[in-house]
C-alpha cells in the first residue's frame, strides 16, 4: 500500500526557504505572488495492505521520525 | 488563489534522502517498508483568481525555477 505524507511548517513558524523562493520568483519577473511556503512530501510504499493498520503505522512514523511536531504539521494520504 | 506544487524525483533517479529515511525507519523497528522517496511541496498564494491563467503562471514558475525538469517531475494542484 502506498502513502503520501505531507509535512508543512505550522502557521506562524518562519519559513526562510519559502521566503527565498518568493524573492526569486519576484526577481524573475513573476508578479502577484502573495506568499510561498515550502514543505516536504514523503512517499512510502508499505507491505501492509490494511488501510487502518497502515494509517496507525504511518502516524507512529510521523511522530517518531518524519515530522517535528513542535513546528510541523503532517497529513497522511493513503493511495488506494 | 492558492496552489500546491508537488515536486518529486523522476523514477530511476537516485534518492539518497529517501534511502536515509527508509534506513532510519528500519533502525527504529518499523517493518514492512518497501521504499521511501522524498520530494518537495511548495504552497503558493497568488493574486490571480482565474484558474487557467494561474495554471499557466505556475507552469512557467516550475519550468524556470521550482523544478529541475531534467531529474524532477512536477504536479500542480489548484485549490478552489
JSON list of C-alpha atoms in Angstrom, two decimals:
[
{"chain": "A", "resi": 1, "resn": "UNK", "atom": "CA", "xyz": [0.00, 0.00, 0.00]},
{"chain": "A", "resi": 2, "resn": "UNK", "atom": "CA", "xyz": [1.35, 3.39, -0.96]},
{"chain": "A", "resi": 3, "resn": "UNK", "atom": "CA", "xyz": [1.01, 6.52, 1.11]},
{"chain": "A", "resi": 4, "resn": "UNK", "atom": "CA", "xyz": [1.99, 10.16, 0.86]},
{"chain": "A", "resi": 5, "resn": "UNK", "atom": "CA", "xyz": [2.88, 12.14, 3.94]},
{"chain": "A", "resi": 6, "resn": "UNK", "atom": "CA", "xyz": [2.77, 15.92, 3.62]},
{"chain": "A", "resi": 7, "resn": "UNK", "atom": "CA", "xyz": [4.84, 17.78, 6.18]},
{"chain": "A", "resi": 8, "resn": "UNK", "atom": "CA", "xyz": [4.40, 21.53, 6.37]},
{"chain": "A", "resi": 9, "resn": "UNK", "atom": "CA", "xyz": [5.52, 24.18, 8.83]},
{"chain": "A", "resi": 10, "resn": "UNK", "atom": "CA", "xyz": [2.85, 25.31, 11.27]},
{"chain": "A", "resi": 11, "resn": "UNK", "atom": "CA", "xyz": [1.46, 28.74, 10.54]},
{"chain": "A", "resi": 12, "resn": "UNK", "atom": "CA", "xyz": [3.42, 31.34, 12.44]},
{"chain": "A", "resi": 13, "resn": "UNK", "atom": "CA", "xyz": [6.70, 29.43, 12.08]},
{"chain": "A", "resi": 14, "resn": "UNK", "atom": "CA", "xyz": [9.19, 31.37, 9.97]},
{"chain": "A", "resi": 15, "resn": "UNK", "atom": "CA", "xyz": [9.92, 29.75, 6.60]},
{"chain": "A", "resi": 16, "resn": "UNK", "atom": "CA", "xyz": [13.15, 31.18, 5.14]},
{"chain": "A", "resi": 17, "resn": "UNK", "atom": "CA", "xyz": [13.16, 28.67, 2.26]},
{"chain": "A", "resi": 18, "resn": "UNK", "atom": "CA", "xyz": [9.68, 29.77, 1.22]},
{"chain": "A", "resi": 19, "resn": "UNK", "atom": "CA", "xyz": [10.67, 33.43, 1.52]},
{"chain": "A", "resi": 20, "resn": "UNK", "atom": "CA", "xyz": [13.73, 32.80, -0.67]},
{"chain": "A", "resi": 21, "resn": "UNK", "atom": "CA", "xyz": [11.58, 31.16, -3.35]},
{"chain": "A", "resi": 22, "resn": "UNK", "atom": "CA", "xyz": [9.18, 34.12, -3.20]},
{"chain": "A", "resi": 23, "resn": "UNK", "atom": "CA", "xyz": [12.01, 36.60, -3.70]},
{"chain": "A", "resi": 24, "resn": "UNK", "atom": "CA", "xyz": [13.49, 34.54, -6.54]},
{"chain": "A", "resi": 25, "resn": "UNK", "atom": "CA", "xyz": [10.11, 34.45, -8.31]},
{"chain": "A", "resi": 26, "resn": "UNK", "atom": "CA", "xyz": [9.86, 38.22, -7.97]},
{"chain": "A", "resi": 27, "resn": "UNK", "atom": "CA", "xyz": [13.39, 38.66, -9.32]},
{"chain": "A", "resi": 28, "resn": "UNK", "atom": "CA", "xyz": [12.42, 36.55, -12.34]},
{"chain": "A", "resi": 29, "resn": "UNK", "atom": "CA", "xyz": [9.55, 38.94, -13.05]},
{"chain": "A", "resi": 30, "resn": "UNK", "atom": "CA", "xyz": [6.61, 36.96, -11.69]},
{"chain": "A", "resi": 31, "resn": "UNK", "atom": "CA", "xyz": [4.06, 39.35, -10.26]},
{"chain": "A", "resi": 32, "resn": "UNK", "atom": "CA", "xyz": [1.17, 38.80, -7.90]},
{"chain": "A", "resi": 33, "resn": "UNK", "atom": "CA", "xyz": [2.80, 36.24, -5.61]},
{"chain": "A", "resi": 34, "resn": "UNK", "atom": "CA", "xyz": [1.44, 36.79, -2.09]},
{"chain": "A", "resi": 35, "resn": "UNK", "atom": "CA", "xyz": [3.13, 34.07, -0.11]},
{"chain": "A", "resi": 36, "resn": "UNK", "atom": "CA", "xyz": [5.24, 30.98, -0.64]},
{"chain": "A", "resi": 37, "resn": "UNK", "atom": "CA", "xyz": [5.74, 28.19, 1.89]},
{"chain": "A", "resi": 38, "resn": "UNK", "atom": "CA", "xyz": [7.86, 25.11, 1.36]},
{"chain": "A", "resi": 39, "resn": "UNK", "atom": "CA", "xyz": [7.21, 21.71, 2.86]},
{"chain": "A", "resi": 40, "resn": "UNK", "atom": "CA", "xyz": [8.17, 18.10, 2.33]},
{"chain": "A", "resi": 41, "resn": "UNK", "atom": "CA", "xyz": [6.34, 15.19, 0.81]},
{"chain": "A", "resi": 42, "resn": "UNK", "atom": "CA", "xyz": [7.43, 11.67, 1.66]},
{"chain": "A", "resi": 43, "resn": "UNK", "atom": "CA", "xyz": [6.15, 8.76, -0.43]},
{"chain": "A", "resi": 44, "resn": "UNK", "atom": "CA", "xyz": [6.20, 5.47, 1.45]},
{"chain": "A", "resi": 45, "resn": "UNK", "atom": "CA", "xyz": [5.48, 2.05, 0.00]},
{"chain": "A", "resi": 46, "resn": "UNK", "atom": "CA", "xyz": [4.34, -0.30, 2.77]},
{"chain": "A", "resi": 47, "resn": "UNK", "atom": "CA", "xyz": [3.88, -4.08, 2.76]},
{"chain": "A", "resi": 48, "resn": "UNK", "atom": "CA", "xyz": [0.77, -3.61, 4.97]},
{"chain": "A", "resi": 49, "resn": "UNK", "atom": "CA", "xyz": [-2.42, -3.74, 2.89]},
{"chain": "A", "resi": 50, "resn": "UNK", "atom": "CA", "xyz": [-4.98, -2.94, 5.60]},
{"chain": "A", "resi": 51, "resn": "UNK", "atom": "CA", "xyz": [-5.71, 0.83, 5.49]},
{"chain": "A", "resi": 52, "resn": "UNK", "atom": "CA", "xyz": [-6.42, 1.16, 9.23]},
{"chain": "A", "resi": 53, "resn": "UNK", "atom": "CA", "xyz": [-3.21, -0.64, 10.22]},
{"chain": "A", "resi": 54, "resn": "UNK", "atom": "CA", "xyz": [-1.16, 1.24, 7.63]},
{"chain": "A", "resi": 55, "resn": "UNK", "atom": "CA", "xyz": [-2.52, 4.55, 8.93]},
{"chain": "A", "resi": 56, "resn": "UNK", "atom": "CA", "xyz": [-1.60, 3.63, 12.51]},
{"chain": "A", "resi": 57, "resn": "UNK", "atom": "CA", "xyz": [1.91, 2.68, 11.41]},
{"chain": "A", "resi": 58, "resn": "UNK", "atom": "CA", "xyz": [2.30, 5.92, 9.43]},
{"chain": "A", "resi": 59, "resn": "UNK", "atom": "CA", "xyz": [1.06, 8.06, 12.34]},
{"chain": "A", "resi": 60, "resn": "UNK", "atom": "CA", "xyz": [3.70, 6.48, 14.54]},
{"chain": "A", "resi": 61, "resn": "UNK", "atom": "CA", "xyz": [6.40, 7.07, 11.89]},
{"chain": "A", "resi": 62, "resn": "UNK", "atom": "CA", "xyz": [5.40, 10.73, 11.71]},
{"chain": "A", "resi": 63, "resn": "UNK", "atom": "CA", "xyz": [5.51, 11.21, 15.45]},
{"chain": "A", "resi": 64, "resn": "UNK", "atom": "CA", "xyz": [8.80, 9.33, 15.91]},
{"chain": "A", "resi": 65, "resn": "UNK", "atom": "CA", "xyz": [10.80, 10.40, 12.89]},
{"chain": "A", "resi": 66, "resn": "UNK", "atom": "CA", "xyz": [9.24, 12.13, 9.92]},
{"chain": "A", "resi": 67, "resn": "UNK", "atom": "CA", "xyz": [7.79, 15.30, 11.44]},
{"chain": "A", "resi": 68, "resn": "UNK", "atom": "CA", "xyz": [8.97, 17.63, 14.16]},
{"chain": "A", "resi": 69, "resn": "UNK", "atom": "CA", "xyz": [5.58, 18.12, 15.75]},
{"chain": "A", "resi": 70, "resn": "UNK", "atom": "CA", "xyz": [6.73, 21.18, 17.67]},
{"chain": "A", "resi": 71, "resn": "UNK", "atom": "CA", "xyz": [6.93, 23.22, 14.46]},
{"chain": "A", "resi": 72, "resn": "UNK", "atom": "CA", "xyz": [5.44, 20.97, 11.76]},
{"chain": "A", "resi": 73, "resn": "UNK", "atom": "CA", "xyz": [2.04, 19.56, 10.82]},
{"chain": "A", "resi": 74, "resn": "UNK", "atom": "CA", "xyz": [1.62, 16.30, 8.95]},
{"chain": "A", "resi": 75, "resn": "UNK", "atom": "CA", "xyz": [-1.16, 14.96, 6.75]},
{"chain": "A", "resi": 76, "resn": "UNK", "atom": "CA", "xyz": [-1.26, 11.32, 5.66]},
{"chain": "A", "resi": 77, "resn": "UNK", "atom": "CA", "xyz": [-2.90, 10.38, 2.35]},
{"chain": "A", "resi": 78, "resn": "UNK", "atom": "CA", "xyz": [-3.32, 6.68, 1.64]},
{"chain": "A", "resi": 79, "resn": "UNK", "atom": "CA", "xyz": [-3.37, 5.77, -2.03]},
{"chain": "A", "resi": 80, "resn": "UNK", "atom": "CA", "xyz": [-5.89, 3.08, -2.90]},
{"chain": "B", "resi": 1, "resn": "UNK", "atom": "CA", "xyz": [-5.89, 31.69, -5.41]},
{"chain": "B", "resi": 2, "resn": "UNK", "atom": "CA", "xyz": [-3.86, 29.06, -3.62]},
{"chain": "B", "resi": 3, "resn": "UNK", "atom": "CA", "xyz": [-1.92, 26.29, -5.28]},
{"chain": "B", "resi": 4, "resn": "UNK", "atom": "CA", "xyz": [0.24, 23.39, -4.27]},
{"chain": "B", "resi": 5, "resn": "UNK", "atom": "CA", "xyz": [3.12, 22.26, -6.42]},
{"chain": "B", "resi": 6, "resn": "UNK", "atom": "CA", "xyz": [4.45, 18.75, -5.80]},
{"chain": "B", "resi": 7, "resn": "UNK", "atom": "CA", "xyz": [7.99, 18.18, -6.98]},
{"chain": "B", "resi": 8, "resn": "UNK", "atom": "CA", "xyz": [9.27, 14.61, -6.96]},
{"chain": "B", "resi": 9, "resn": "UNK", "atom": "CA", "xyz": [12.33, 12.94, -8.37]},
{"chain": "B", "resi": 10, "resn": "UNK", "atom": "CA", "xyz": [11.75, 11.07, -11.63]},
{"chain": "B", "resi": 11, "resn": "UNK", "atom": "CA", "xyz": [11.72, 7.32, -11.24]},
{"chain": "B", "resi": 12, "resn": "UNK", "atom": "CA", "xyz": [15.20, 5.95, -11.83]},
{"chain": "B", "resi": 13, "resn": "UNK", "atom": "CA", "xyz": [16.87, 8.98, -10.24]},
{"chain": "B", "resi": 14, "resn": "UNK", "atom": "CA", "xyz": [18.72, 8.02, -7.05]},
{"chain": "B", "resi": 15, "resn": "UNK", "atom": "CA", "xyz": [17.13, 9.46, -3.90]},
{"chain": "B", "resi": 16, "resn": "UNK", "atom": "CA", "xyz": [19.66, 9.34, -1.03]},
{"chain": "B", "resi": 17, "resn": "UNK", "atom": "CA", "xyz": [17.37, 11.32, 1.29]},
{"chain": "B", "resi": 18, "resn": "UNK", "atom": "CA", "xyz": [14.57, 8.81, 0.79]},
{"chain": "B", "resi": 19, "resn": "UNK", "atom": "CA", "xyz": [17.01, 5.93, 1.33]},
{"chain": "B", "resi": 20, "resn": "UNK", "atom": "CA", "xyz": [18.21, 7.52, 4.58]},
{"chain": "B", "resi": 21, "resn": "UNK", "atom": "CA", "xyz": [14.64, 7.86, 5.84]},
{"chain": "B", "resi": 22, "resn": "UNK", "atom": "CA", "xyz": [13.99, 4.20, 4.94]},
{"chain": "B", "resi": 23, "resn": "UNK", "atom": "CA", "xyz": [17.06, 3.07, 6.88]},
{"chain": "B", "resi": 24, "resn": "UNK", "atom": "CA", "xyz": [16.13, 5.25, 9.87]},
{"chain": "B", "resi": 25, "resn": "UNK", "atom": "CA", "xyz": [12.61, 3.76, 9.93]},
{"chain": "B", "resi": 26, "resn": "UNK", "atom": "CA", "xyz": [14.11, 0.27, 9.90]},
{"chain": "B", "resi": 27, "resn": "UNK", "atom": "CA", "xyz": [16.51, 1.19, 12.70]},
{"chain": "B", "resi": 28, "resn": "UNK", "atom": "CA", "xyz": [13.52, 2.40, 14.74]},
{"chain": "B", "resi": 29, "resn": "UNK", "atom": "CA", "xyz": [11.91, -1.02, 14.38]},
{"chain": "B", "resi": 30, "resn": "UNK", "atom": "CA", "xyz": [9.35, -0.29, 11.64]},
{"chain": "B", "resi": 31, "resn": "UNK", "atom": "CA", "xyz": [8.94, -3.37, 9.48]},
{"chain": "B", "resi": 32, "resn": "UNK", "atom": "CA", "xyz": [7.45, -3.80, 6.05]},
{"chain": "B", "resi": 33, "resn": "UNK", "atom": "CA", "xyz": [8.72, -0.59, 4.48]},
{"chain": "B", "resi": 34, "resn": "UNK", "atom": "CA", "xyz": [9.41, -1.27, 0.81]},
{"chain": "B", "resi": 35, "resn": "UNK", "atom": "CA", "xyz": [10.53, 2.08, -0.49]},
{"chain": "B", "resi": 36, "resn": "UNK", "atom": "CA", "xyz": [10.69, 5.69, 0.60]},
{"chain": "B", "resi": 37, "resn": "UNK", "atom": "CA", "xyz": [11.07, 8.70, -1.71]},
{"chain": "B", "resi": 38, "resn": "UNK", "atom": "CA", "xyz": [11.27, 12.29, -0.61]},
{"chain": "B", "resi": 39, "resn": "UNK", "atom": "CA", "xyz": [10.01, 15.24, -2.57]},
{"chain": "B", "resi": 40, "resn": "UNK", "atom": "CA", "xyz": [9.07, 18.86, -2.04]},
{"chain": "B", "resi": 41, "resn": "UNK", "atom": "CA", "xyz": [5.74, 20.59, -1.80]},
{"chain": "B", "resi": 42, "resn": "UNK", "atom": "CA", "xyz": [5.53, 24.31, -2.43]},
{"chain": "B", "resi": 43, "resn": "UNK", "atom": "CA", "xyz": [2.41, 26.22, -1.43]},
{"chain": "B", "resi": 44, "resn": "UNK", "atom": "CA", "xyz": [1.93, 29.41, -3.39]},
{"chain": "B", "resi": 45, "resn": "UNK", "atom": "CA", "xyz": [-0.69, 32.06, -2.78]},
{"chain": "B", "resi": 46, "resn": "UNK", "atom": "CA", "xyz": [-1.34, 34.01, -5.99]},
{"chain": "B", "resi": 47, "resn": "UNK", "atom": "CA", "xyz": [-3.26, 37.23, -6.57]},
{"chain": "B", "resi": 48, "resn": "UNK", "atom": "CA", "xyz": [-4.56, 35.77, -9.87]},
{"chain": "B", "resi": 49, "resn": "UNK", "atom": "CA", "xyz": [-8.08, 34.36, -9.45]},
{"chain": "B", "resi": 50, "resn": "UNK", "atom": "CA", "xyz": [-8.58, 32.86, -12.91]},
{"chain": "B", "resi": 51, "resn": "UNK", "atom": "CA", "xyz": [-7.68, 29.14, -12.74]},
{"chain": "B", "resi": 52, "resn": "UNK", "atom": "CA", "xyz": [-6.46, 28.90, -16.35]},
{"chain": "B", "resi": 53, "resn": "UNK", "atom": "CA", "xyz": [-4.20, 31.94, -16.02]},
{"chain": "B", "resi": 54, "resn": "UNK", "atom": "CA", "xyz": [-2.93, 30.83, -12.60]},
{"chain": "B", "resi": 55, "resn": "UNK", "atom": "CA", "xyz": [-2.09, 27.42, -14.03]},
{"chain": "B", "resi": 56, "resn": "UNK", "atom": "CA", "xyz": [-0.14, 28.98, -16.91]},
{"chain": "B", "resi": 57, "resn": "UNK", "atom": "CA", "xyz": [1.78, 31.17, -14.47]},
{"chain": "B", "resi": 58, "resn": "UNK", "atom": "CA", "xyz": [2.56, 28.23, -12.19]},
{"chain": "B", "resi": 59, "resn": "UNK", "atom": "CA", "xyz": [3.72, 26.07, -15.09]},
{"chain": "B", "resi": 60, "resn": "UNK", "atom": "CA", "xyz": [6.16, 28.78, -16.07]},
{"chain": "B", "resi": 61, "resn": "UNK", "atom": "CA", "xyz": [7.38, 29.10, -12.46]},
{"chain": "B", "resi": 62, "resn": "UNK", "atom": "CA", "xyz": [8.01, 25.35, -12.36]},
{"chain": "B", "resi": 63, "resn": "UNK", "atom": "CA", "xyz": [9.95, 25.33, -15.61]},
{"chain": "B", "resi": 64, "resn": "UNK", "atom": "CA", "xyz": [12.01, 28.43, -14.76]},
{"chain": "B", "resi": 65, "resn": "UNK", "atom": "CA", "xyz": [12.70, 27.99, -11.05]},
{"chain": "B", "resi": 66, "resn": "UNK", "atom": "CA", "xyz": [10.84, 25.49, -8.93]},
{"chain": "B", "resi": 67, "resn": "UNK", "atom": "CA", "xyz": [11.66, 22.18, -10.61]},
{"chain": "B", "resi": 68, "resn": "UNK", "atom": "CA", "xyz": [14.76, 20.81, -12.27]},
{"chain": "B", "resi": 69, "resn": "UNK", "atom": "CA", "xyz": [12.96, 19.13, -15.15]},
{"chain": "B", "resi": 70, "resn": "UNK", "atom": "CA", "xyz": [15.98, 17.01, -16.03]},
{"chain": "B", "resi": 71, "resn": "UNK", "atom": "CA", "xyz": [15.54, 14.93, -12.88]},
{"chain": "B", "resi": 72, "resn": "UNK", "atom": "CA", "xyz": [12.24, 16.09, -11.35]},
{"chain": "B", "resi": 73, "resn": "UNK", "atom": "CA", "xyz": [8.54, 15.88, -12.15]},
{"chain": "B", "resi": 74, "resn": "UNK", "atom": "CA", "xyz": [6.05, 18.46, -11.02]},
{"chain": "B", "resi": 75, "resn": "UNK", "atom": "CA", "xyz": [2.30, 18.32, -10.41]},
{"chain": "B", "resi": 76, "resn": "UNK", "atom": "CA", "xyz": [0.26, 21.48, -9.87]},
{"chain": "B", "resi": 77, "resn": "UNK", "atom": "CA", "xyz": [-2.91, 21.32, -7.73]},
{"chain": "B", "resi": 78, "resn": "UNK", "atom": "CA", "xyz": [-5.07, 24.42, -7.66]},
{"chain": "B", "resi": 79, "resn": "UNK", "atom": "CA", "xyz": [-7.11, 24.87, -4.50]},
{"chain": "B", "resi": 80, "resn": "UNK", "atom": "CA", "xyz": [-10.62, 26.16, -5.08]}
]
